[in-house]
Short mmCIF file of C-alpha atoms and ligand atoms in Angstrom, two decimals:
data_model
loop_
_atom_site.label_atom_id
_atom_site.label_comp_id
_atom_site.label_asym_id
_atom_site.label_seq_id
_atom_site.Cartn_x
_atom_site.Cartn_y
_atom_site.Cartn_z
CA MET U 1 -20.79 17.52 -2.80
CA ALA U 2 -17.33 15.89 -2.86
CA GLU U 3 -17.32 12.10 -3.12
CA GLU U 4 -16.94 10.43 0.26
CA ALA U 5 -13.31 9.62 1.05
CA ILE U 6 -12.30 5.98 1.50
CA VAL U 7 -10.05 7.12 4.33
CA SER U 8 -9.90 10.50 5.99
CA ALA U 9 -7.85 11.34 9.03
CA GLN U 10 -7.21 14.45 11.09
CA GLY U 11 -4.61 15.24 13.74
CA LEU U 12 -2.95 11.84 13.60
CA ARG U 13 -0.23 11.39 16.17
CA HIS U 14 1.61 8.22 16.97
CA ARG U 15 4.14 7.70 19.69
CA TYR U 16 6.30 4.62 20.23
CA ARG U 17 7.37 5.09 23.82
CA GLY U 18 9.61 8.16 23.55
CA VAL U 19 9.54 8.48 19.74
CA LEU U 20 6.94 10.73 18.11
CA ALA U 21 6.57 8.99 14.72
CA LEU U 22 3.52 10.94 13.48
CA ASP U 23 3.00 14.51 14.55
CA GLY U 24 -0.38 15.86 13.47
CA ILE U 25 -1.10 14.38 10.03
CA ALA U 26 -4.24 15.11 8.02
CA ILE U 27 -4.87 12.98 4.94
CA ARG U 28 -7.77 12.18 2.64
CA ILE U 29 -7.84 9.35 0.12
CA ALA U 30 -10.50 9.70 -2.56
CA PRO U 31 -11.94 6.74 -4.49
CA GLY U 32 -9.83 5.88 -7.53
CA SER U 33 -6.96 8.21 -6.59
CA PHE U 34 -3.24 7.41 -6.65
CA THR U 35 -1.38 8.82 -3.66
CA ALA U 36 2.35 8.71 -2.98
CA VAL U 37 3.65 9.22 0.56
CA LEU U 38 7.34 10.02 0.36
CA GLY U 39 10.06 10.78 2.83
CA PRO U 40 13.47 9.74 4.12
CA ASN U 41 14.23 6.99 6.63
CA GLY U 42 12.35 7.43 9.85
CA ALA U 43 9.95 10.08 8.48
CA GLY U 44 6.95 8.07 9.67
CA LYS U 45 5.84 6.55 6.35
CA SER U 46 5.41 2.94 7.53
CA THR U 47 3.65 4.11 10.66
CA LEU U 48 1.21 6.12 8.54
CA ALA U 49 0.65 3.15 6.20
CA GLN U 50 -0.16 0.92 9.17
CA VAL U 51 -2.50 3.49 10.71
CA LEU U 52 -4.33 4.03 7.40
CA GLY U 53 -4.45 0.26 6.89
CA GLY U 54 -6.01 -0.24 10.31
CA VAL U 55 -3.31 -2.47 11.77
CA LEU U 56 -2.03 0.19 14.18
CA ALA U 57 -4.25 2.40 16.32
CA PRO U 58 -2.89 5.98 16.43
CA THR U 59 -2.11 7.45 19.82
CA GLU U 60 -4.24 10.50 18.95
CA GLY U 61 -6.41 11.77 16.13
CA SER U 62 -9.52 10.74 14.29
CA ILE U 63 -9.68 8.37 11.39
CA ARG U 64 -12.72 7.38 9.38
CA TRP U 65 -13.08 4.65 6.80
CA SER U 66 -15.83 5.32 4.26
CA GLY U 67 -17.12 7.93 6.68
CA VAL U 68 -17.30 5.48 9.60
CA PRO U 69 -15.09 5.83 12.68
CA ALA U 70 -14.13 2.14 12.51
CA ARG U 71 -12.98 0.21 15.52
CA ALA U 72 -12.58 -3.17 13.84
CA ARG U 73 -9.04 -4.47 13.37
CA SER U 74 -9.81 -5.85 9.93
CA LEU U 75 -10.63 -3.32 7.28
CA VAL U 76 -11.65 -5.93 4.73
CA PRO U 77 -15.33 -4.96 5.13
CA TYR U 78 -14.34 -1.40 4.18
CA GLY U 79 -12.45 -2.66 1.11
CA ILE U 80 -9.03 -1.62 2.40
CA CYS U 81 -5.98 -3.88 2.13
CA LEU U 82 -2.42 -3.27 3.26
CA VAL U 83 0.59 -4.86 1.56
CA PRO U 84 3.19 -4.59 4.31
CA GLU U 85 6.89 -3.89 3.87
CA GLY U 86 8.69 -7.19 3.28
CA ARG U 87 5.60 -8.73 1.62
CA ARG U 88 5.07 -11.45 4.27
CA LEU U 89 3.86 -14.31 2.12
CA PHE U 90 3.59 -17.83 3.53
CA GLY U 91 6.86 -19.19 2.11
CA GLU U 92 5.97 -22.86 2.33
CA LEU U 93 2.67 -22.43 0.56
CA SER U 94 2.28 -22.19 -3.21
CA ILE U 95 1.26 -18.95 -4.91
CA ALA U 96 -2.29 -20.29 -5.33
CA GLU U 97 -2.46 -21.37 -1.69
CA ASN U 98 -1.40 -17.89 -0.57
CA LEU U 99 -4.30 -16.48 -2.57
CA VAL U 100 -6.72 -19.04 -1.13
CA VAL U 101 -5.68 -18.24 2.45
CA ALA U 102 -6.27 -14.52 1.80
CA GLY U 103 -9.65 -15.26 0.23
CA TYR U 104 -10.58 -17.38 3.19
CA GLY U 105 -9.63 -14.49 5.49
CA ALA U 106 -11.90 -12.25 3.41
CA GLY U 107 -14.80 -14.61 4.07
CA LEU U 108 -14.90 -16.36 0.68
CA ARG U 109 -15.74 -20.05 0.48
CA GLY U 110 -16.34 -22.74 -2.14
CA GLU U 111 -17.15 -21.64 -5.66
CA ALA U 112 -16.88 -17.91 -4.82
CA LEU U 113 -13.35 -18.46 -3.54
CA HIS U 114 -12.28 -20.36 -6.67
CA ILE U 115 -13.79 -17.74 -8.94
CA ARG U 116 -11.94 -14.94 -7.10
CA VAL U 117 -8.61 -16.83 -7.27
CA ALA U 118 -9.05 -17.30 -11.03
CA HIS U 119 -9.96 -13.62 -11.43
CA VAL U 120 -7.05 -12.32 -9.34
CA ALA U 121 -4.61 -14.67 -11.09
CA GLN U 122 -5.21 -12.62 -14.24
CA THR U 123 -3.25 -9.77 -12.64
CA LEU U 124 -0.14 -11.98 -12.42
CA PRO U 125 2.39 -12.26 -15.24
CA GLU U 126 1.83 -15.42 -17.31
CA SER U 127 4.98 -17.08 -15.98
CA LEU U 128 3.63 -16.90 -12.42
CA ARG U 129 0.06 -17.69 -13.36
CA ASP U 130 1.12 -20.88 -15.16
CA SER U 131 3.11 -22.12 -12.18
CA MET U 132 0.89 -20.86 -9.37
CA GLN U 133 -0.16 -24.33 -8.16
CA ALA U 134 3.38 -25.69 -8.02
CA ARG U 135 5.65 -22.80 -7.08
CA LEU U 136 6.23 -22.11 -3.44
CA ALA U 137 6.34 -18.48 -2.36
CA MET U 138 9.81 -19.03 -0.88
CA SER U 139 11.17 -19.72 -4.39
CA LEU U 140 10.08 -16.34 -5.79
CA SER U 141 12.36 -13.40 -6.51
CA GLY U 142 11.75 -10.14 -4.65
CA GLY U 143 9.81 -8.66 -7.56
CA GLU U 144 7.71 -11.78 -8.03
CA ARG U 145 6.94 -11.75 -4.32
CA GLN U 146 5.76 -8.16 -4.55
CA LEU U 147 3.45 -9.03 -7.45
CA VAL U 148 2.03 -12.02 -5.58
CA ALA U 149 1.62 -9.94 -2.40
CA LEU U 150 -0.32 -7.39 -4.42
CA SER U 151 -2.53 -10.06 -5.98
CA ARG U 152 -3.10 -11.50 -2.52
CA ALA U 153 -4.36 -8.09 -1.39
CA LEU U 154 -6.76 -8.14 -4.34
CA MET U 155 -8.44 -11.24 -2.93
CA CYS U 156 -10.46 -8.95 -0.66
CA ASP U 157 -11.74 -7.06 -3.74
CA PRO U 158 -10.43 -3.79 -2.33
CA ARG U 159 -11.47 -0.22 -3.01
CA LEU U 160 -8.06 0.84 -1.68
CA VAL U 161 -4.68 -0.89 -1.56
CA ILE U 162 -1.87 0.54 0.55
CA LEU U 163 1.64 -0.64 -0.31
CA ASP U 164 4.58 -0.07 2.00
CA GLU U 165 7.79 0.36 -0.05
CA PRO U 166 6.68 -1.71 -3.07
CA SER U 167 9.86 -0.96 -5.01
CA MET U 168 12.29 -1.70 -2.19
CA GLY U 169 15.05 -4.06 -3.31
CA LEU U 170 13.60 -4.61 -6.78
CA ALA U 171 15.34 -4.37 -10.14
CA PRO U 172 14.06 -1.39 -12.19
CA LEU U 173 12.21 -3.64 -14.66
CA MET U 174 10.33 -5.30 -11.82
CA VAL U 175 9.45 -1.91 -10.34
CA ASP U 176 7.99 -1.03 -13.74
CA LYS U 177 5.89 -4.19 -13.64
CA VAL U 178 4.61 -3.48 -10.13
CA TYR U 179 3.65 0.10 -11.08
CA ASP U 180 2.07 -1.08 -14.35
CA THR U 181 -0.12 -3.40 -12.29
CA LEU U 182 -1.00 -0.56 -9.93
CA THR U 183 -1.94 1.67 -12.88
CA GLU U 184 -4.21 -1.08 -14.24
CA LEU U 185 -5.86 -1.32 -10.83
CA GLN U 186 -6.40 2.42 -10.70
CA ALA U 187 -7.96 2.26 -14.16
CA LYS U 188 -10.48 -0.20 -12.68
CA GLY U 189 -11.39 2.33 -9.99
CA VAL U 190 -9.23 1.02 -7.13
CA ALA U 191 -7.50 3.74 -5.08
CA VAL U 192 -3.79 3.21 -4.52
CA VAL U 193 -1.48 4.54 -1.79
CA VAL U 194 2.24 3.85 -2.11
CA VAL U 195 4.67 4.65 0.64
CA GLU U 196 8.14 5.02 -0.82
CA GLN U 197 11.56 6.32 0.00
CA ILE U 198 12.61 6.32 -3.64
CA ALA U 199 10.37 8.76 -5.45
CA THR U 200 10.88 8.16 -9.16
CA HIS U 201 8.05 5.77 -10.03
CA ALA U 202 5.70 7.00 -7.33
CA VAL U 203 5.92 10.58 -8.54
CA ASP U 204 5.34 9.53 -12.16
CA HIS U 205 2.10 7.75 -11.26
CA ALA U 206 0.63 9.70 -8.36
CA ASP U 207 -2.01 12.40 -8.63
CA GLN U 208 -1.56 13.34 -4.98
CA LEU U 209 1.72 13.64 -3.11
CA PHE U 210 2.48 13.78 0.62
CA LEU U 211 6.01 14.55 1.64
CA LEU U 212 6.78 13.58 5.22
CA SER U 213 9.63 14.71 7.37
CA ARG U 214 9.93 13.81 11.04
CA GLY U 215 6.33 12.82 11.31
CA ARG U 216 4.95 15.98 9.69
CA VAL U 217 3.57 16.70 6.24
CA VAL U 218 5.90 19.22 4.62
CA TYR U 219 4.06 19.23 1.29
CA SER U 220 0.75 17.88 0.11
CA GLY U 221 -0.81 18.39 -3.29
CA ALA U 222 -0.20 17.61 -6.91
CA PRO U 223 3.28 16.33 -7.83
CA THR U 224 4.25 19.39 -9.85
CA GLU U 225 7.71 19.60 -11.36
CA GLN U 226 8.65 22.29 -8.88
CA THR U 227 7.55 20.40 -5.75
CA VAL U 228 9.26 17.24 -6.92
CA ALA U 229 12.46 19.14 -7.72
CA ASP U 230 12.33 20.92 -4.37
CA ALA U 231 11.73 17.66 -2.55
CA ILE U 232 14.63 15.95 -4.26
CA LYS U 233 16.88 18.93 -3.64
CA SER U 234 16.08 19.05 0.03
CA SER U 235 16.57 15.24 0.11
CA TYR U 236 13.12 14.53 1.47
CA VAL U 237 12.78 11.78 -1.08
CA GLY U 238 16.16 10.11 -0.95
CA ALA U 239 19.35 10.27 -2.92
CA ALA U 240 18.35 7.56 -5.37
CA SER U 241 15.73 9.74 -7.03
P1 LIG Q 301 11.78 3.59 7.06
O1 LIG Q 301 11.73 3.87 5.61
O2 LIG Q 301 13.16 3.57 7.62
O3 LIG Q 301 10.94 2.42 7.51
P2 LIG Q 301 9.66 5.35 7.82
O4 LIG Q 301 9.55 6.68 7.18
O5 LIG Q 301 8.78 4.26 7.33
O6 LIG Q 301 11.15 4.89 7.76
P3 LIG Q 301 8.72 4.65 10.44
O7 LIG Q 301 9.18 3.24 10.27
O8 LIG Q 301 7.29 4.95 10.45
O9 LIG Q 301 9.42 5.59 9.36
O10 LIG Q 301 9.38 5.20 11.80
C1 LIG Q 301 9.15 6.52 12.29
C2 LIG Q 301 9.90 6.66 13.60
O11 LIG Q 301 9.35 5.76 14.58
C3 LIG Q 301 11.38 6.32 13.51
O12 LIG Q 301 12.08 7.18 14.38
C4 LIG Q 301 11.43 4.89 14.00
O13 LIG Q 301 12.69 4.61 14.59
C5 LIG Q 301 10.33 4.87 15.05
N1 LIG Q 301 9.71 3.55 15.17
C6 LIG Q 301 9.10 2.86 14.18
N2 LIG Q 301 8.60 1.68 14.64
C7 LIG Q 301 8.91 1.64 15.96
C8 LIG Q 301 8.68 0.68 17.02
N3 LIG Q 301 7.99 -0.45 16.80
N4 LIG Q 301 9.15 0.97 18.25
C9 LIG Q 301 9.82 2.12 18.49
N5 LIG Q 301 10.08 3.08 17.56
C10 LIG Q 301 9.63 2.84 16.31
#
């Protein structure tokens, strides 16, 4: 029998007033997989990330987390964490304090909280780890923010992290760092979903690809050379690829 999916959804539709953002999406995220959801502006990627991450209820369709049709707003008990577009750290708090707040939200207290912060800090580059008590999130570069936002998501000890446009606005070297961290996570058994407009890194790392266009899946499967080339050609994945 196939391993139970962390998330599986059928017939997802989402409408914002007059706009049909998702139009009948089926998706399955297996434990330890690396999925890239790609598409141009307005394809519905962020909407899908929010639905899969449990922060937006779809207008129609069924969605199950670890086989359970969850109603809870927080998916922390299911081991699912969303890193939203724009990172949304608390700017006036230090890096360490951002981690503590996330751990608190995940129900950790006292010694368990401190142990998790120390553990998660290991995923940060040394320069950030050494300054995590003193540096405020507002002083970080875009890439550093992305790395801290990812480590914050790890405070809930996730089985799945969903990242909305993790490479947006980052210098190529920083994108490499973010994807290296994601690969290390996958090696530890964490499933990863990245939603990206720029395909290059996502395609190199993913074992499953979903191409979206106008709220529909126009390709799903392995990122073969041909599908990637076709996608780039038909500009589903953006000119920068
Ligand atoms: P982008 O990369 O530009 O964020 P996307 O692929 O992530 O694009 P979504 O942000 O999911 O796409 O948007 C899908 C469609 O839904 C677009 O037509 C968008 O204008 C619309 N939309 C998204 N959010 C809202 C909202 N809060 N209210 C109304 N329409 C929305």
